[in-house]
Amino acid sequence: MSWPSLHSYDHMENVYGYLMKYTNLVTGWQYRFFVLNNEAGLLEYFVNEQSRNQKPRGTLQLAGAVISPSDEDSHTFTVNAASGEQYKLRATDAKERQHWVSRLQICTQHHTEAIGKNNPPLKSRSFSLASSGNSPISQRRPSQNAISFFSVGHSKLQSVSKRAPLPPDHLVEVREMMSHAEGQQRDLIRRIECLPASGHLSSLDQDLLMLKATSMATMNCLNDCFHILQLQHASHQKGSLPSGTTIEWLEPKIPLSNHYKNGADQPFATEQSKPVAVAEEQCVAESGLLAREPEEINADDEVEDTCDNKEDDLGAVEEQRSVILHLLSQLKLGMDLTRVVLPTFILEKRSLLEMYADFMSHPDLFIAITNGATAEDRMIRFVEYYLTSFHEGRKGAIAKKPYNPIIGETFHCSWRMPKSEIASSVISSSSTQAITNHAPVSEEALSQVGSDCYTVRFVAEQVSHHPPVSGFYAECAERKMCVNAHVWTKSKFLGMSIGVTMVGEGVLSLLEHGEEYTFSLPCAYARSILTVPWVELGGKVSVNCVKTGYSASITFHTKPFYGGKLHRVTGEVKHNITNTVVCRVQGEWNSVLEFTYSNGETKYVDLTKLSVTKKRVRPLEKQDPFESRRLWKNVTDSLRESEIDKATEHKRTLEERQRTEERHRTETGTPWKTKYFIKEGDGWVYHKPLWKIIPTTQPAE
């Protein structure tokens, strides 16, 4: 790799060397030879150094690009071009990453400024949003464009930039100019949002949305710069900045809650609302004192869940359109949404940790896996269970998201299943059979059978905040089987949809057979976020058992742009040693699945009629303050009563407490201590898994 001089930009050498480039889920990471062409402002890459004299395999214009070190690790970074194209790259170590990032940022800044100096503002679309008389409706005028809304503030700021450096007492004048510009920018946004949703000039027009985004970004940057000037002014007064002071980019100065609250038109310059005095304050005081030692849950304290948090579809989002548009104006294609606060009205009334528990809502199918008479049978049973778990876990295709768990948050529950309800060791399958509904098991029946029940226990914990990682574990001790998984949820803005990648893996252990099944999870997408939102799953997942040589490949198909079915899934179970397909599956993950076996027989599973076993949870008064339902109780109650503003305040209090505690740990150098999960390599493992208690057997088959 070339190490250029730092003396001046004009004399900087080109930077070149090998980096790993992420291509896609199938191909993964690949070594490529990269060249930073400082003079042309281009980042080019080639298959290898020998092909450098040939045409590049790919090229990114760096003017207007954003170079971002990744939170994933100390080696990865992304280059987001103004065109929307993105390169995800990985250096060999942190030092090399910093070198590339620094040189890319210098080159990007140089060429971005050059474009700004050499090119006047574009006038490809001229229109006016100024109101005519008392009417808010706007009309096109060739002589005036939207930039004229900033003509006064822009000219003043230009004149300021030509002056000598401002004396400190002139910061007041700058603040007044910025306030004037902010007022015009707010007026611009209001006028855009007063336009009809359809027609010749629509409030959803892509150019207008882009204008909103750039104007918002401009004002945020100006506020950040003004903040830095204030810090410098303070340092001049005191002689120097206090020890340990850092200057960093700030959060957006116009928070979503102060812009529009679910469609209600409110002034921007409102005083920041004070958090509602609720029970969370007590949690704040107690949180630092809570014991982080594992807690043994008494199964006798758990009762059948009576909570009915039924979720309705969002339907058309006309009432919340202003909120969503404001949110979109602050986002860029490919932007990581981990730190973006989404509007409260899209939330489900459950935590992500509880959503993982709801994937276990068919414990009879889960326990039946180990009843398979052969390795082939057990792999097929696992695939059947896996594919039936998403309908209840995702609550169908409802376009809502669960609460983001607070670090240290936990969720406990269990299921009881009469042994008579578990499938025998032989799969009964025929061309006419359809698994549909059978009567749910009653609490009275469970109490009568007692030891005739299997118990599946579940625990989940949010083990990390940045990145957001959850660990969950479930076991049926009577059948010597357990599953351990860790999931990092990565959300990205994709334009008119949001994508969530579930990074991580799970391992199902069947101790009676000495088998481990490793599996991954599909991506989720919230589509049509400006009209009628809906959710689909997408991507390829795999299930693999090294011991038996059986594997499964499953594809969740996203809907094509034209035609095609929704929520389609296909897959096959294969014996790798003989390369024989023993089962094929097709259908919809939230409707009907069809399993075709190698003997020609077929089985249908109607997920809409499949019985759901209610989980058992402890009453709130017996739960730890950091258990999901108790922690989020006020938010859930407010959502149930459709009091969105109140739910937002409760949610903000919890999140602010988390940020405060994180800052305190950083300042004091105190590491976070998890309660139930232990870091092992790149994953998280339950502290007392069944395989450490019950020895694994090696039956002969």
PDB file of C-alpha atoms in Angstrom, residues 416 418 442-453:
ATOM      1  CA  ARG A 416     -46.042 -26.895  28.983  1.00  0.00           C
ATOM      2  CA  PRO A 418     -48.779 -32.887  27.355  1.00  0.00           C
ATOM      3  CA  SER A 442     -56.267 -25.856  28.520  1.00  0.00           C
ATOM      4  CA  GLU A 443     -54.717 -24.797  31.812  1.00  0.00           C
ATOM      5  CA  GLU A 444     -57.003 -27.254  33.594  1.00  0.00           C
ATOM      6  CA  ALA A 445     -55.748 -30.131  31.480  1.00  0.00           C
ATOM      7  CA  LEU A 446     -52.163 -29.128  32.164  1.00  0.00           C
ATOM      8  CA  SER A 447     -52.714 -29.088  35.907  1.00  0.00           C
ATOM      9  CA  GLN A 448     -54.184 -32.573  35.776  1.00  0.00           C
ATOM     10  CA  VAL A 449     -51.421 -34.219  33.796  1.00  0.00           C
ATOM     11  CA  GLY A 450     -48.593 -32.841  35.965  1.00  0.00           C
ATOM     12  CA  SER A 451     -45.571 -35.033  35.243  1.00  0.00           C
ATOM     13  CA  ASP A 452     -47.170 -36.094  31.964  1.00  0.00           C
ATOM     14  CA  CYS A 453     -46.127 -32.704  30.547  1.00  0.00           C
TER      15      CYS A 453
END
